[in-house]
Amino acid sequence: MNANLFALFETRFPADRTACCIETHDGLYYSWDDLDRATAKLANLLTGLGLPEGARVAVQVEKSPEALFLYLATLRAGYVYLPLNTAYQEAEIDYFVGNAEPSVVVCSSKNFAWVSKVAFRHGTSYVFTLDEDRSGSLLSRAAARPDTFETVPRADGDLAAILYTSGTTGRSKGAMLTHGNLASNAQTLHEYWGWRSDDVLLHMLPIFHVHGLFVASHGALLAGAKMIWAPRLDMAQVLKFLPRSTVMMGVPTYYVRMLQESRFDDDTCRRMRLFVSGSAPLLLETFEEFRKRTGHTILERYGMSETVMLVSNPYDSALGERIGGTVGMPLPGVSVRVVDGEGKPSAIGEIGNIEVRGPNVFKGYWRMPEKTREEFTADGWFKTGDVGRYGGAIVSQAGERAVPGNYVTIVGRSKDLIISGGYNVYPKEIESFIDEMPGVAESAVIGVPHADFGEAVVAVVVKKPGVELDEGELIGTLKGRIANFKVPKRVHVVDELPRNTMGKVQKNVLRQQFAAL
């Protein structure tokens, strides 16, 4: 049996291949036949380049159906897909390309000049362009290729994608996900969330990370269900397309913005059966207000780049209710444990470190065998770096309620990770850029509560003696070097950073100090 993930999707295409697979926000329709032929042409192009076994295809392009087809074609051709956030700047792309050594890089036409220089400097053989208006050299080259392709056989353990993530120290790490990892998770969510062939997914998420590319897209593809495809959250499009949709996935910011729209109500959601929220904590206030406004209870879940989805509130009420402030129960086939600092199981209600294992857990970090060993326990559990508990209680304005002992609540992150608007922000990376700036002695980057983004990035900077630092200039310089979602919303200049007796910066003190911003 061919374990290639695309081969699994092929078995779930609807019998009527002329049916609509993707409808775009601007009125285009793509049938399942269109998907099959387009991915065949792109797969033929890739295989015709004579790429080595296991070649990586790095992609930094705006969201479009063609960008999704490129991902699927890469799988179909047996290569490894490497999605890159469209906000990444040259210094970041230079690291990713240098580390992953892709054979092919695909970028937007507007970035071709600098991306191609970076790519060729690191030995990449081919650089193509792909734009959201269906133009670019990639599609031009693929147009003449045959529109049939025999999906390349792959085993469960063969690499399908590399997603770059990070910790609080060092540069980003490439999480290696296999065909088996992605297939097992997609099949589990298909059953657990009750996907149907007549579902219509409103897809407004980016497709360069787990949530939009894997969880949302895989769900619709595996169900043979239609997607309504929009480049980003836009309330005019929500009001237009949500009445025709049955499933929507978003980060908490999406639901906050929807509730700010007076025309958004229960009638807008008349066909909906499932709203999913993830990638950042959903405030209880948002959870309750959404239920009051629409009659729908948002389903919160928990996952990581290294594992895809791990835990979910139930879709089926027979399994339990959806409890705000929790991420629900471990998915079928996934094991989740909470342990203390010595690795001993924490009691119900006690906070500890979250460790996981299952067929969805990644293969390891790209070219980092020592780091991979560090992140797994001796008995094979992956250390997520997140802190949480089973059971306990949730406190809200309505009072305190007990949480069942099989429900997981995420309390915090042991690695200082900041999640802003659903995007992961790693303080150490931003600090490394700030510390290089003239007049800066040192810096500490923290996350502070933000009603819209969940957390906002804030930098606390110590200046060198006799130097004056300007907040606007520092932020302006960073905007030219790193992705905008990583750029601090505020920069505070201080005389010194708080430290413990070992000399380590006490970020918890800084978070308390600036929490009211």
Coordinates of C-alpha atoms in Angstrom, one line a residue:
M1 CA 0.0 0.0 0.0
N2 CA 1.3 3.5 -0.9
A3 CA 1.5 5.5 2.3
N4 CA 2.1 8.8 0.4
L5 CA -0.4 11.3 2.0
F6 CA -1.5 12.4 -1.4
A7 CA -2.5 8.8 -2.3
L8 CA -4.7 8.8 0.8
F9 CA -6.4 12.1 -0.4
E10 CA -6.9 10.5 -3.8
T11 CA -9.0 7.7 -2.3
R12 CA -11.3 10.3 -0.8
F13 CA -12.0 12.5 -3.8
P14 CA -15.7 12.6 -4.6
A15 CA -17.1 10.3 -7.4
D16 CA -18.1 13.5 -9.3
R17 CA -14.7 15.0 -10.1
T18 CA -16.4 18.0 -11.7
A19 CA -17.8 19.1 -8.3
C20 CA -16.3 22.3 -6.8
C21 CA -13.3 21.7 -4.6
I22 CA -12.3 25.3 -4.0
E23 CA -14.3 28.5 -4.5
T24 CA -12.2 31.7 -4.1
H25 CA -13.2 35.0 -2.6
D26 CA -13.1 36.6 -6.0
G27 CA -15.4 34.1 -7.8
L28 CA -13.1 31.4 -9.2
Y29 CA -14.1 27.7 -9.1
Y30 CA -11.7 24.8 -9.0
S31 CA -13.0 21.3 -9.5
W32 CA -11.5 18.1 -8.1
D33 CA -10.4 17.4 -11.7
D34 CA -8.6 20.7 -11.7
L35 CA -6.8 19.8 -8.5
D36 CA -5.8 16.4 -10.0
R37 CA -4.5 17.9 -13.2
A38 CA -2.8 20.9 -11.7
T39 CA -0.9 18.8 -9.1
A40 CA 0.0 16.3 -11.9
K41 CA 1.5 19.1 -14.0
L42 CA 3.5 20.5 -11.1
A43 CA 4.6 17.0 -10.0
N44 CA 5.8 16.3 -13.5
L45 CA 7.7 19.6 -13.5
L46 CA 9.4 18.8 -10.2
T47 CA 10.4 15.2 -11.1
G48 CA 11.6 16.5 -14.5
L49 CA 14.2 18.6 -12.8
G50 CA 16.2 15.5 -11.8
L51 CA 16.1 16.3 -8.1
P52 CA 17.8 14.0 -5.6
E53 CA 15.9 11.6 -3.3
G54 CA 14.4 13.5 -0.4
A55 CA 14.9 16.9 -2.0
R56 CA 13.3 19.9 -0.2
V57 CA 11.0 22.4 -1.9
A58 CA 11.0 25.7 0.1
V59 CA 8.0 27.9 -0.5
Q60 CA 7.4 31.5 0.5
V61 CA 4.4 32.8 -1.5
E62 CA 1.0 34.4 -0.8
K63 CA -2.0 32.2 -0.3
S64 CA -3.7 30.9 -3.4
P65 CA -5.2 27.6 -4.6
E66 CA -2.1 27.2 -6.7
A67 CA 0.1 27.4 -3.6
L68 CA -2.0 24.6 -2.1
F69 CA -1.6 22.6 -5.3
L70 CA 2.2 23.1 -5.1
Y71 CA 2.2 21.6 -1.6
L72 CA 0.1 18.6 -2.8
A73 CA 2.3 18.2 -5.9
T74 CA 5.4 18.1 -3.8
L75 CA 3.9 15.3 -1.7
R76 CA 2.7 13.5 -4.8
A77 CA 6.2 13.7 -6.4
G78 CA 7.7 12.2 -3.2
Y79 CA 9.7 15.3 -2.2
V80 CA 9.7 17.3 1.1
Y81 CA 7.7 20.5 1.5
L82 CA 9.1 23.4 3.5
P83 CA 6.5 26.3 4.0
L84 CA 7.9 29.7 5.0
N85 CA 6.0 32.5 6.6
T86 CA 5.3 35.3 4.0
A87 CA 6.4 37.9 6.5
Y88 CA 10.0 36.5 6.9
Q89 CA 12.7 38.9 5.8
E90 CA 16.1 38.3 4.2
A91 CA 18.1 37.4 7.3
E92 CA 15.5 34.8 8.3
I93 CA 15.2 33.3 4.8
D94 CA 19.0 33.1 4.6
Y95 CA 19.1 30.9 7.7
F96 CA 16.3 28.6 6.6
V97 CA 17.7 28.1 3.1
G98 CA 21.2 27.6 4.4
N99 CA 20.0 25.1 7.0
A100 CA 17.5 23.1 4.9
E101 CA 19.5 23.3 1.6
P102 CA 16.4 23.0 -0.6
S103 CA 16.8 22.0 -4.3
V104 CA 13.9 24.3 -5.2
V105 CA 12.8 27.6 -3.9
V106 CA 9.5 29.2 -4.9
C107 CA 8.9 32.9 -4.0
S108 CA 6.7 35.8 -4.9
S109 CA 7.8 37.8 -8.0
K110 CA 8.2 40.9 -5.9
N111 CA 10.9 39.1 -3.8
F112 CA 12.7 37.3 -6.6
A113 CA 15.7 39.6 -6.7
W114 CA 16.8 39.1 -3.1
V115 CA 15.4 35.5 -2.6
S116 CA 17.2 34.2 -5.7
K117 CA 20.5 35.7 -4.4
V118 CA 20.1 34.0 -1.1
A119 CA 19.1 30.7 -2.7
F120 CA 21.9 30.5 -5.2
R121 CA 24.4 31.5 -2.6
H122 CA 23.4 28.4 -0.7
G123 CA 23.5 26.1 -3.7
T124 CA 19.8 25.9 -4.6
S125 CA 19.5 24.7 -8.2
Y126 CA 16.1 26.2 -9.1
V127 CA 14.2 29.3 -8.1
F128 CA 10.6 29.9 -9.4
T129 CA 8.0 32.5 -8.8
L130 CA 4.4 32.1 -8.0
D131 CA 1.9 35.0 -7.4
E132 CA -1.6 35.0 -6.0
D133 CA -3.0 36.0 -9.4
R134 CA -1.9 32.7 -11.0
S135 CA 1.1 34.2 -12.7
G136 CA 4.8 33.4 -12.3
S137 CA 7.5 31.2 -13.8
L138 CA 6.4 28.1 -11.9
L139 CA 3.0 27.9 -13.6
S140 CA 4.5 28.9 -16.9
R141 CA 7.0 26.1 -16.8
A142 CA 4.3 23.6 -15.6
A143 CA 1.8 24.5 -18.2
A144 CA 3.4 22.3 -20.9
R145 CA 3.8 19.3 -18.7
P146 CA 1.4 16.2 -18.9
D147 CA -1.7 16.5 -16.7
T148 CA -1.5 12.9 -15.4
F149 CA 1.0 11.6 -12.8
E150 CA 1.4 8.3 -10.9
T151 CA 1.8 9.3 -7.3
V152 CA 5.2 8.3 -6.0
P153 CA 5.2 5.4 -3.5
R154 CA 6.2 6.5 0.0
A155 CA 6.4 4.7 3.4
D156 CA 4.8 5.9 6.7
G157 CA 8.3 6.9 8.0
D158 CA 9.3 8.9 4.9
L159 CA 9.6 12.6 5.3
A160 CA 6.8 14.8 4.0
A161 CA 7.4 18.2 5.4
I162 CA 9.8 20.3 7.5
L163 CA 8.3 23.1 9.7
Y164 CA 10.7 25.5 11.3
T165 CA 10.0 26.1 15.0
S166 CA 12.3 27.2 17.8
G167 CA 13.0 27.4 21.6
T168 CA 14.2 30.1 23.8
T169 CA 17.9 29.6 22.9
G170 CA 19.6 29.2 19.5
R171 CA 18.2 29.5 16.0
S172 CA 15.1 27.8 14.6
K173 CA 14.7 24.1 14.4
G174 CA 13.3 22.1 11.5
A175 CA 10.6 19.7 12.8
M176 CA 10.5 16.7 10.4
L177 CA 7.0 15.4 9.8
T178 CA 6.4 12.1 8.0
H179 CA 3.6 11.0 5.7
G180 CA 2.5 8.7 8.5
N181 CA 2.5 11.5 11.1
L182 CA 0.3 13.7 8.9
A183 CA -2.0 10.9 7.7
S184 CA -2.7 9.5 11.2
N185 CA -3.6 13.0 12.5
A186 CA -5.8 13.8 9.6
Q187 CA -7.7 10.5 9.9
T188 CA -8.2 11.0 13.6
L189 CA -9.5 14.5 13.3
H190 CA -11.8 13.3 10.4
E191 CA -13.5 11.0 12.8
Y192 CA -13.3 13.0 16.0
W193 CA -14.7 16.3 14.4
G194 CA -17.3 14.5 12.3
W195 CA -16.1 15.7 8.9
R196 CA -18.7 15.0 6.1
S197 CA -18.5 15.1 2.3
D198 CA -21.2 17.8 2.2
D199 CA -19.2 20.1 4.6
V200 CA -18.1 23.5 3.4
L201 CA -15.0 24.9 5.0
L202 CA -14.5 28.6 5.2
H203 CA -10.7 28.8 4.9
M204 CA -9.3 32.2 6.0
L205 CA -6.1 31.0 7.6
P206 CA -2.6 31.3 6.2
I207 CA -1.1 28.1 4.7
F208 CA 2.4 28.3 5.9
H209 CA 1.8 26.6 9.3
V210 CA 0.1 23.6 10.9
H211 CA -3.3 25.2 11.5
G212 CA -4.1 26.3 7.9
L213 CA -2.0 23.9 5.8
F214 CA -2.5 20.7 7.7
V215 CA -5.5 20.8 10.1
A216 CA -7.9 22.8 7.9
S217 CA -6.9 21.8 4.4
H218 CA -6.3 18.1 5.2
G219 CA -9.7 18.0 6.9
A220 CA -11.5 19.1 3.8
L221 CA -9.4 17.1 1.4
L222 CA -9.9 13.9 3.4
A223 CA -13.6 14.5 3.5
G224 CA -13.9 15.3 -0.2
A225 CA -15.5 18.5 1.0
K226 CA -15.6 22.0 -0.6
M227 CA -13.5 24.9 0.6
I228 CA -14.3 28.6 0.3
W229 CA -10.9 30.1 0.0
A230 CA -10.1 33.7 1.2
P231 CA -6.6 35.2 1.6
R232 CA -7.2 36.4 5.2
L233 CA -9.8 37.3 7.7
D234 CA -12.1 39.9 6.2
M235 CA -15.4 40.7 7.9
A236 CA -17.1 41.5 4.6
Q237 CA -16.2 38.1 3.3
V238 CA -17.2 36.5 6.6
L239 CA -20.7 38.0 6.3
K240 CA -20.8 36.9 2.7
F241 CA -19.5 33.3 2.9
L242 CA -20.3 32.1 6.4
P243 CA -24.0 31.6 5.7
R244 CA -23.0 29.1 3.0
S245 CA -20.4 27.3 5.3
T246 CA -20.5 24.5 7.8
V247 CA -17.0 24.6 9.3
M248 CA -14.6 27.4 10.2
M249 CA -11.2 27.4 11.8
G250 CA -9.5 30.5 13.2
V251 CA -7.1 31.9 15.8
P252 CA -8.7 33.7 18.8
T253 CA -8.1 37.0 17.1
Y254 CA -10.6 36.0 14.4
Y255 CA -13.4 35.4 16.9
V256 CA -12.6 38.7 18.7
R257 CA -12.9 40.6 15.4
M258 CA -16.1 38.8 14.5
L259 CA -17.8 39.8 17.7
Q260 CA -16.8 43.4 17.1
E261 CA -19.0 43.3 13.9
S262 CA -22.6 44.3 14.8
R263 CA -24.0 42.5 11.8
F264 CA -22.5 39.1 12.9
D265 CA -25.2 37.1 14.6
D266 CA -26.9 33.7 14.8
D267 CA -28.4 34.1 11.3
T268 CA -24.9 34.5 9.8
C269 CA -24.1 31.1 11.3
R270 CA -27.3 29.4 10.2
R271 CA -25.6 26.5 8.4
M272 CA -22.6 26.2 10.7
R273 CA -21.9 23.0 12.6
L274 CA -18.4 23.7 13.9
F275 CA -16.2 26.6 14.9
V276 CA -12.6 25.6 15.9
S277 CA -10.1 27.9 17.7
G278 CA -6.4 27.2 18.2
S279 CA -2.8 28.4 17.9
A280 CA -3.3 30.6 21.0
P281 CA -5.4 30.7 24.2
L282 CA -9.0 31.8 23.7
L283 CA -10.2 34.1 26.5
L284 CA -13.2 32.8 28.5
E285 CA -14.9 36.2 27.8
T286 CA -14.7 35.6 24.1
F287 CA -15.8 31.9 24.5
E288 CA -18.9 33.0 26.4
E289 CA -19.8 36.0 24.3
F290 CA -19.6 34.0 21.1
R291 CA -21.9 31.3 22.5
K292 CA -24.4 34.0 23.7
R293 CA -24.3 35.8 20.3
T294 CA -24.5 32.8 18.0
G295 CA -25.7 29.8 20.0
H296 CA -22.5 28.0 18.9
T297 CA -19.8 26.8 21.3
I298 CA -16.3 27.2 20.0
L299 CA -14.2 24.0 20.0
E300 CA -10.7 24.6 21.4
R301 CA -7.9 22.2 20.7
Y302 CA -4.1 22.0 21.3
G303 CA -1.2 21.0 19.0
M304 CA 2.3 21.9 18.0
S305 CA 4.4 22.0 14.8
E306 CA 6.2 18.9 16.0
T307 CA 3.0 16.9 16.6
V308 CA 0.1 18.5 14.7
M309 CA -3.0 18.1 16.9
L310 CA -2.8 16.4 20.3
V311 CA -5.8 17.3 22.4
S312 CA -9.3 18.5 21.6
N313 CA -12.6 19.4 23.2
P314 CA -15.2 16.9 21.9
Y315 CA -17.4 17.6 18.9
D316 CA -19.8 14.8 19.9
S317 CA -21.7 15.9 23.0
A318 CA -22.0 12.2 24.0
L319 CA -18.2 12.3 24.7
G320 CA -18.5 15.4 27.0
E321 CA -19.1 19.1 26.8
R322 CA -16.8 21.8 25.4
I323 CA -15.3 23.6 28.4
G324 CA -14.0 27.1 27.9
G325 CA -10.4 27.6 29.2
T326 CA -9.5 24.0 28.5
V327 CA -8.2 22.3 25.4
G328 CA -10.2 19.1 26.0
M329 CA -9.1 15.4 26.0
P330 CA -6.2 13.6 24.3
L331 CA -7.2 12.6 20.8
P332 CA -7.8 8.8 20.1
G333 CA -4.4 7.1 19.7
V334 CA -2.5 10.1 21.4
S335 CA -1.1 9.8 24.9
V336 CA -0.6 12.9 27.0
R337 CA 0.9 12.9 30.5
V338 CA 1.6 15.7 33.0
V339 CA 4.8 15.2 35.1
D340 CA 6.8 17.1 37.7
G341 CA 10.4 18.3 37.4
E342 CA 11.6 14.7 38.2
G343 CA 9.4 13.1 35.6
K344 CA 6.9 11.7 38.1
P345 CA 3.2 11.9 37.3
S346 CA 1.4 15.0 38.6
A347 CA -1.8 14.5 40.5
I348 CA -5.2 15.6 39.1
G349 CA -5.3 19.4 39.4
E350 CA -1.5 19.8 39.9
I351 CA 0.5 21.7 37.3
G352 CA 3.3 20.0 35.6
N353 CA 5.2 19.6 32.3
I354 CA 3.2 18.2 29.4
E355 CA 4.7 15.2 27.5
V356 CA 3.2 13.3 24.6
R357 CA 3.6 10.3 22.3
G358 CA 1.7 8.8 19.4
P359 CA 1.8 8.2 15.7
N360 CA 1.5 12.0 15.1
V361 CA 4.7 12.9 16.9
F362 CA 7.4 14.1 14.6
K363 CA 10.5 12.2 13.5
G364 CA 13.0 14.7 15.0
Y365 CA 14.7 18.0 14.3
W366 CA 16.4 18.4 10.9
R367 CA 20.2 17.8 11.2
M368 CA 20.0 18.2 15.0
P369 CA 20.3 14.7 16.5
E370 CA 21.5 16.0 19.9
K371 CA 18.6 18.4 20.2
T372 CA 16.2 15.6 19.2
R373 CA 17.6 13.4 21.9
E374 CA 17.3 16.2 24.5
E375 CA 13.6 16.8 23.7
F376 CA 12.6 13.1 24.2
T377 CA 12.5 11.2 27.5
A378 CA 14.3 7.9 27.9
D379 CA 11.0 6.1 27.6
G380 CA 10.1 7.9 24.3
W381 CA 7.9 10.8 25.3
F382 CA 8.2 14.2 23.6
K383 CA 8.7 17.1 26.0
T384 CA 6.4 19.8 24.6
G385 CA 7.8 22.6 26.8
D386 CA 4.3 23.6 27.8
V387 CA 3.0 23.6 31.3
G388 CA -0.5 22.4 32.2
R389 CA -2.7 20.1 34.3
Y390 CA -5.5 17.5 34.1
G391 CA -8.7 18.5 35.9
G392 CA -8.6 21.3 38.4
A393 CA -10.9 24.3 38.1
I394 CA -11.6 27.2 35.8
V395 CA -12.3 30.6 37.3
S396 CA -14.3 33.1 35.4
Q397 CA -16.6 36.1 36.1
A398 CA -19.4 33.5 36.6
G399 CA -17.5 31.8 39.3
E400 CA -15.4 28.7 39.7
R401 CA -16.2 25.4 38.0
A402 CA -14.6 22.0 38.4
V403 CA -13.0 20.5 35.3
P404 CA -13.2 16.7 34.7
G405 CA -10.0 14.8 35.4
N406 CA -9.5 13.8 31.7
Y407 CA -9.6 17.4 30.4
V408 CA -6.3 19.2 29.8
T409 CA -5.8 22.9 30.6
I410 CA -2.7 24.7 29.3
V411 CA -1.3 27.0 32.0
G412 CA 1.8 28.5 30.4
R413 CA 4.9 27.8 28.5
S414 CA 8.2 26.8 30.1
K415 CA 10.2 28.1 27.1
D416 CA 9.1 31.8 27.2
L417 CA 7.3 31.4 23.9
I418 CA 5.0 34.3 23.0
I419 CA 1.9 33.6 20.9
S420 CA 0.7 36.8 19.2
G421 CA -2.3 36.7 16.9
G422 CA -1.8 33.0 16.5
Y423 CA 1.9 33.3 15.5
N424 CA 4.8 31.9 17.5
V425 CA 7.3 34.5 18.5
Y426 CA 10.6 33.4 20.1
P427 CA 12.2 36.1 22.3
K428 CA 15.7 35.0 21.9
E429 CA 15.6 35.5 18.1
I430 CA 14.3 39.1 18.5
E431 CA 16.8 39.8 21.3
S432 CA 19.7 38.8 19.0
F433 CA 18.6 41.4 16.5
I434 CA 18.1 44.1 19.1
D435 CA 21.4 43.4 20.9
E436 CA 23.3 44.1 17.6
M437 CA 21.9 47.6 17.3
P438 CA 24.2 50.6 18.0
G439 CA 23.8 51.8 21.6
V440 CA 22.1 48.7 22.9
A441 CA 23.8 46.9 25.8
E442 CA 21.3 44.1 26.2
S443 CA 17.6 43.4 25.8
A444 CA 14.8 41.2 27.1
V445 CA 11.7 40.4 25.0
I446 CA 8.5 39.4 26.7
G447 CA 4.8 38.9 26.0
V448 CA 2.1 41.0 27.8
P449 CA -1.7 40.4 27.7
H450 CA -3.4 41.9 24.7
A451 CA -7.2 41.8 24.2
D452 CA -7.0 41.3 20.4
F453 CA -3.8 39.4 19.8
G454 CA -3.7 37.4 23.0
E455 CA -0.2 38.5 23.7
A456 CA 1.7 41.5 22.5
V457 CA 5.5 41.6 22.0
V458 CA 7.3 44.1 24.2
A459 CA 11.1 44.7 24.3
V460 CA 12.9 46.0 27.4
V461 CA 16.2 47.5 26.4
V462 CA 19.3 48.6 28.4
K463 CA 21.2 51.3 26.7
K464 CA 25.0 51.8 26.7
P465 CA 26.4 54.7 28.8
G466 CA 26.1 58.1 27.2
V467 CA 23.8 56.9 24.5
E468 CA 20.2 57.9 23.8
L469 CA 17.9 55.4 22.2
D470 CA 14.7 56.3 20.4
E471 CA 11.8 53.8 20.5
G472 CA 10.5 54.7 17.1
E473 CA 13.9 54.2 15.5
L474 CA 14.5 50.8 17.1
I475 CA 11.0 49.6 16.0
G476 CA 11.6 51.0 12.5
T477 CA 15.0 49.2 12.2
L478 CA 13.4 45.9 13.3
K479 CA 10.6 46.2 10.7
G480 CA 13.2 46.1 8.0
R481 CA 14.8 43.0 9.4
I482 CA 12.2 40.6 10.8
A483 CA 8.6 39.7 10.2
N484 CA 6.1 42.3 11.3
F485 CA 4.4 40.0 13.8
K486 CA 7.7 39.7 15.7
V487 CA 8.3 43.4 15.9
P488 CA 7.7 44.7 19.4
K489 CA 4.6 46.9 19.8
R490 CA 6.5 48.9 22.4
V491 CA 10.2 49.3 23.4
H492 CA 11.0 50.4 27.0
V493 CA 14.5 51.7 27.8
V494 CA 15.7 50.9 31.3
D495 CA 18.9 51.2 33.3
E496 CA 19.2 47.5 34.1
L497 CA 17.3 44.2 33.8
P498 CA 16.2 42.3 37.0
R499 CA 18.3 39.2 37.6
N500 CA 18.3 36.4 40.1
T501 CA 21.3 35.3 42.1
M502 CA 22.6 33.2 39.2
G503 CA 22.6 36.3 36.9
K504 CA 19.6 35.1 34.8
V505 CA 17.2 37.8 33.7
Q506 CA 13.9 37.4 35.6
K507 CA 11.4 37.7 32.8
N508 CA 8.5 36.9 35.1
V509 CA 9.3 40.2 37.0
L510 CA 9.3 42.1 33.7
R511 CA 6.0 40.5 32.7
Q512 CA 4.4 41.6 36.0
Q513 CA 5.9 45.1 35.6
F514 CA 4.6 45.7 32.1
A515 CA 1.4 43.6 32.3
A516 CA -0.9 46.6 32.4
L517 CA 0.3 48.0 29.0

